[in-house]
Short mmCIF file of C-alpha atoms in Angstrom, two decimals:
data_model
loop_
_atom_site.label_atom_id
_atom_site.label_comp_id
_atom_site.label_asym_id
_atom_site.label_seq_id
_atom_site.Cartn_x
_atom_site.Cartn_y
_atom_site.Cartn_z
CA UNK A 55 69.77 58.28 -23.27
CA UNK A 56 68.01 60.50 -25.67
CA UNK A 57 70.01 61.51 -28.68
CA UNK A 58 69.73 65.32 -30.33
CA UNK A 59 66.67 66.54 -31.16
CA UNK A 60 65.66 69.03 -33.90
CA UNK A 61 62.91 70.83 -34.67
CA UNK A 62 60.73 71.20 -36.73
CA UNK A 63 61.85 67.91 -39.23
CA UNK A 64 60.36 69.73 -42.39
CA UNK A 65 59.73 73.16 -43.28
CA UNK A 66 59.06 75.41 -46.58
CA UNK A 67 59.71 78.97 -46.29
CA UNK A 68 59.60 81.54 -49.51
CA UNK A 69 62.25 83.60 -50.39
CA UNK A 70 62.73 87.02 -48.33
CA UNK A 71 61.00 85.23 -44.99
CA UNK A 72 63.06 84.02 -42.12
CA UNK A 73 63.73 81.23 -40.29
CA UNK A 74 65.06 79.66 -36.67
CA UNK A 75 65.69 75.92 -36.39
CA UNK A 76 65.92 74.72 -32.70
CA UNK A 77 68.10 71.50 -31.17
CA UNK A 78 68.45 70.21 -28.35
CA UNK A 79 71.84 68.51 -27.75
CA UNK A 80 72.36 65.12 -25.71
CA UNK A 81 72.20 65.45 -21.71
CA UNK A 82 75.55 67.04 -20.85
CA UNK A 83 77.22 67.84 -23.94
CA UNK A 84 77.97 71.31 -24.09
CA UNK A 85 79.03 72.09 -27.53
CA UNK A 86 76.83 72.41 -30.84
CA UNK A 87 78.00 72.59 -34.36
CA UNK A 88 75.86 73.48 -36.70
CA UNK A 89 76.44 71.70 -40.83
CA UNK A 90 74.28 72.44 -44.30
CA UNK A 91 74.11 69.57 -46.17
CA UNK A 92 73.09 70.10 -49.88
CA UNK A 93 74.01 67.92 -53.06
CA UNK A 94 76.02 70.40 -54.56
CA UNK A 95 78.44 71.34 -51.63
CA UNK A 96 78.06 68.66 -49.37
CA UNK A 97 78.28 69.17 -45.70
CA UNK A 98 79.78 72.72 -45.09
CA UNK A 99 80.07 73.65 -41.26
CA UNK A 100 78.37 76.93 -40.13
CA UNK A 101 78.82 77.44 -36.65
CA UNK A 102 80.45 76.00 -33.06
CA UNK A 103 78.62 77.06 -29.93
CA UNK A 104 79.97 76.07 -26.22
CA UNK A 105 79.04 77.50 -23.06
CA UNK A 106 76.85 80.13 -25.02
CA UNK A 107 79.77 81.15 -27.09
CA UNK A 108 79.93 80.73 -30.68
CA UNK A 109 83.83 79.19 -30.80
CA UNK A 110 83.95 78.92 -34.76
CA UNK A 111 82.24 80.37 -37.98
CA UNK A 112 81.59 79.09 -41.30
CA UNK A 113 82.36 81.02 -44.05
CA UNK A 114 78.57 81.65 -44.36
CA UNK A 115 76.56 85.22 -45.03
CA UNK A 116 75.78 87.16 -41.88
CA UNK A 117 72.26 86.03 -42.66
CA UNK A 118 73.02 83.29 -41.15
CA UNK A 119 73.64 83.27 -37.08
CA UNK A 120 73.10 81.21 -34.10
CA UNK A 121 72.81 81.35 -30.33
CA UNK A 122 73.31 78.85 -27.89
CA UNK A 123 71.24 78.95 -24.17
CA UNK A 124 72.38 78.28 -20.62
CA UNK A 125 70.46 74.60 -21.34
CA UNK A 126 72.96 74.60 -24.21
CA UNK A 127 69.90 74.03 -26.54
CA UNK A 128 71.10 76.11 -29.77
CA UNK A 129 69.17 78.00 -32.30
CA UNK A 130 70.02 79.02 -35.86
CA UNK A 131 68.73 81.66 -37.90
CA UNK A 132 68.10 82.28 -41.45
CA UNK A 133 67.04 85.73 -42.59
CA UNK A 134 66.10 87.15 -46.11
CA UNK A 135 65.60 83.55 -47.07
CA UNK A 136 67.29 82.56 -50.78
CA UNK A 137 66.41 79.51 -52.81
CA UNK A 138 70.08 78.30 -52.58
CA UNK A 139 69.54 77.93 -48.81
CA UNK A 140 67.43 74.86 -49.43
CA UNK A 141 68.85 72.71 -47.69
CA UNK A 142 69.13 69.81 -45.25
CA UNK A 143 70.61 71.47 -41.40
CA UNK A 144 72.22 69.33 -39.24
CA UNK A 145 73.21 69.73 -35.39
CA UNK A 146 75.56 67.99 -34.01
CA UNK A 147 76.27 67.52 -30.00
CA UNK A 148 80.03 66.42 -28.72
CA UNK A 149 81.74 66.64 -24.98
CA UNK A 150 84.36 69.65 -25.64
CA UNK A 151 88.00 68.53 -24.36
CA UNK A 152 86.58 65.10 -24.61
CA UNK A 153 89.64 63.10 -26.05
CA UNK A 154 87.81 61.59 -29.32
CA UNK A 155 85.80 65.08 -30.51
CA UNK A 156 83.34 62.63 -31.93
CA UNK A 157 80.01 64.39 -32.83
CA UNK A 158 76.72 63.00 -32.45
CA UNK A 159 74.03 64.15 -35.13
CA UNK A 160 70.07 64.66 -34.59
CA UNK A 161 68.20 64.00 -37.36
CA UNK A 162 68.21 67.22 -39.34
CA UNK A 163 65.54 69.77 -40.48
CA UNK A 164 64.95 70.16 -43.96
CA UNK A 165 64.02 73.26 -45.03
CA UNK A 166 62.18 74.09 -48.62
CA UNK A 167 62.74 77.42 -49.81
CA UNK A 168 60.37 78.34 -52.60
CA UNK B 49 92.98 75.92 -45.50
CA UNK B 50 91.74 72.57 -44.30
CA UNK B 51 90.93 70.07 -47.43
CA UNK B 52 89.60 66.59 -47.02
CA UNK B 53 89.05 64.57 -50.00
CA UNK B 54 87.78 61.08 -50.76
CA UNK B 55 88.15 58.95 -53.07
CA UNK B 56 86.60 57.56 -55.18
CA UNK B 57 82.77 59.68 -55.04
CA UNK B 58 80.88 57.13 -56.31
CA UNK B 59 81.27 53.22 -55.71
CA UNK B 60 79.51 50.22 -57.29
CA UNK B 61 80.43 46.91 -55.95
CA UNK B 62 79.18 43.12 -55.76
CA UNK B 63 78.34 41.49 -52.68
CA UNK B 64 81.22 39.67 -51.53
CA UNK B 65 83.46 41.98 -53.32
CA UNK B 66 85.87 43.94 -51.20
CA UNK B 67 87.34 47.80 -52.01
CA UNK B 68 88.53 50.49 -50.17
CA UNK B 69 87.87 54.24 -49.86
CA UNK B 70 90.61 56.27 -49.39
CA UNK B 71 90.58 59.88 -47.34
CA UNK B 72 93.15 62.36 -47.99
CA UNK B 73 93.40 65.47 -46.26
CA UNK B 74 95.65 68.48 -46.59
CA UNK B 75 97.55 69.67 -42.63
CA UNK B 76 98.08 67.96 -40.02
CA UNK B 77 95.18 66.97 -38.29
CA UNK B 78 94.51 65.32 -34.89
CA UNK B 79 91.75 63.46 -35.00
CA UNK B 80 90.05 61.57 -38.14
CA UNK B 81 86.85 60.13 -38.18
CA UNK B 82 84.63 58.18 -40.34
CA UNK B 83 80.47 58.21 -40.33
CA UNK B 84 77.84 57.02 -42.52
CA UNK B 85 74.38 58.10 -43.65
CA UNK B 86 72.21 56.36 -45.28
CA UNK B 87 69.59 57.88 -48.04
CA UNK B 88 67.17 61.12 -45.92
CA UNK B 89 69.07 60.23 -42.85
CA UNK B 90 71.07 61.52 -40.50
CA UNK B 91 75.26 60.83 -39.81
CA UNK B 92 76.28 57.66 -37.48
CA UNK B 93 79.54 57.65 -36.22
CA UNK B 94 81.64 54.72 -37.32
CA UNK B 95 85.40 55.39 -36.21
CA UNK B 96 87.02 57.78 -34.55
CA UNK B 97 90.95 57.24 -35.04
CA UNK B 98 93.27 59.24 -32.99
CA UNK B 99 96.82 58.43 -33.21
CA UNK B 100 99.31 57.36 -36.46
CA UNK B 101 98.43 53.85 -37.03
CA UNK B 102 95.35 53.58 -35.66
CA UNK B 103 93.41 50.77 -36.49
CA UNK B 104 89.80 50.03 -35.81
CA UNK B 105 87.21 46.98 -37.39
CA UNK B 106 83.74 46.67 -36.58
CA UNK B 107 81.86 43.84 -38.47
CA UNK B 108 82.91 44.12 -42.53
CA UNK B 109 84.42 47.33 -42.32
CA UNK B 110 87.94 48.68 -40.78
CA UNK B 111 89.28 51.87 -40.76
CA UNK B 112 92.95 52.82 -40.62
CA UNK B 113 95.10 55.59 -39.78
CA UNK B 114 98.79 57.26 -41.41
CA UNK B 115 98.89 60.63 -39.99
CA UNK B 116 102.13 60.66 -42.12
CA UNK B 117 100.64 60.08 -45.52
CA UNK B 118 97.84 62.28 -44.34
CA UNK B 119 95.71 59.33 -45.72
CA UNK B 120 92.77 57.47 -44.05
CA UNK B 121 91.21 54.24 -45.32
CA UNK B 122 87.87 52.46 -45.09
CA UNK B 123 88.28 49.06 -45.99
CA UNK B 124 84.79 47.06 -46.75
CA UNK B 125 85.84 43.18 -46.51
CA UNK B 126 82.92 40.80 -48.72
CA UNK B 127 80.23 43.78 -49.09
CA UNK B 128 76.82 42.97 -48.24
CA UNK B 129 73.49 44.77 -49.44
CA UNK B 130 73.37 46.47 -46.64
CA UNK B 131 76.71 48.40 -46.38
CA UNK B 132 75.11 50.31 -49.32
CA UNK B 133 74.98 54.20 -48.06
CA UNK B 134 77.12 57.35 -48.18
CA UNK B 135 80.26 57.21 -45.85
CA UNK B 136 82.58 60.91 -44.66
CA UNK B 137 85.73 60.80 -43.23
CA UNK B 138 85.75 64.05 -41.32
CA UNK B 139 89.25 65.86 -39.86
CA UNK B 140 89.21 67.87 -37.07
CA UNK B 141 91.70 71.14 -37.21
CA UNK B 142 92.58 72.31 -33.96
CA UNK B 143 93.12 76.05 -33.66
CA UNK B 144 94.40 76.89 -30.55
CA UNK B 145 92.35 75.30 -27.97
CA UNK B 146 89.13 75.46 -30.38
CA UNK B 147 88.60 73.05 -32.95
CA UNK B 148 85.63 72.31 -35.75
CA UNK B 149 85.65 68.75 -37.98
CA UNK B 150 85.69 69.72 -42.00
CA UNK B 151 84.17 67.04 -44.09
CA UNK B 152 84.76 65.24 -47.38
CA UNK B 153 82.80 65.18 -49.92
CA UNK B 154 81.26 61.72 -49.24
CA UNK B 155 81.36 58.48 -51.06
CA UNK B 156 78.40 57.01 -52.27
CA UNK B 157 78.53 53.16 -51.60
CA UNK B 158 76.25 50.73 -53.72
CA UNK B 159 76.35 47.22 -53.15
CA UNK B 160 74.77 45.44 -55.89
CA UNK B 161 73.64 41.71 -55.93
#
């Protein structure tokens, strides 16, 4: 059973550009959560998607936003890039109304913001 | 506002040794869990504990539950090399029928020889 996916694994951006991070949840879960992950503050949740619906939000700048497909694959989007986005961007898949809630985590992208 | 903190941060032990990280959190919760990543990796999921006085053990480590307290512990029994790695207890916080898990801040494991 394939685990989530993210792509791309690496990326530097410079400030002011934008970017969209892709991932690909395991077969049949529905719901995404989206973390940053960064020395400093640690893992801070962004955003909840489930049946194309973003459930929860992050106390995060509208620069950052999200969408989640039919396929339940889920994008996220960073615009006007800042060097304090640096980060590492997790995705996490989990069964909604599934009794343990347990999230499953791809590998991350890790983006460079120079 | 949903807190979860961990204690301590940072942990240097000997193998053999054994010590336990404690996870505190600030409402009532439903759900706890604990994961682990190790340096440029991703989270694994280690526990998931659901009810007050819920225990669970897999190999050196078990986890443990007081929904009470609002307390969580990771015990490491005779630490090994490889236990060495950063480990989150996580709490979910339902809201209505929605719910997202909030993390601590992590505590970084080393097992020395």
């Amino acid at each position: 059973k394939a685990g989530v996916t993210q792509t791309p694994r690496y990326l530097i951006k410079t400030r002011g550009q934008q970017v969209t991070l892709s991932c690909s949840p395991i077969s049949g879960h529905r719901s995404v959560s989206w973390y940053q992950q960064t020395p400093g503050q640690g893992l801070q949740f962004l955003f909840e998607y489930f049946s194309e619906t973003q459930r929860n939000k992050g106390n995060f700048p509208g620069r950052f936003s999200g969408r989640q497909f039919s396929n339940s694959r889920s994008e996220m989007n960073v615009s006007t890039l800042e060097l304090g986005d640096s980060a590492l961007y997790l995705c996490a898949s989990s069964l909604p109304g599934a009794n343990t809630g347990e999230l499953f985590f791809g590998e991350g992208s890790r983006l460079t913001v120079l | 506002e949903l807190k979860v903190e961990q204690n301590p941060l940072f942990l240097s032990m000997q193998e053999g040794k054994n010590y336990t990280i404690y996870c505190n959190y600030s409402t009532t919760s439903d759900r706890l869990y604990w994961y682990r990543q190790d340096p440029g990796k991703s989270l694994e999921s280690l526990f998931v504990l659901l009810s007050n006085g819920a225990v669970k053990q897999e190999g050196r480590l078990m986890a443990s539950l007081d929904t009470k307290a609002r307390l969580s512990t990771l015990h490491i029994t005779a630490a090994v090399h490889d236990l060495s790695a950063t480990y989150f207890c996580a709490v979910d916080r339902a809201e209505t029928s929605y719910d997202k898990v909030i993390f601590g801040p992590g505590t970084s494991l080393s097992v020395i020889p």
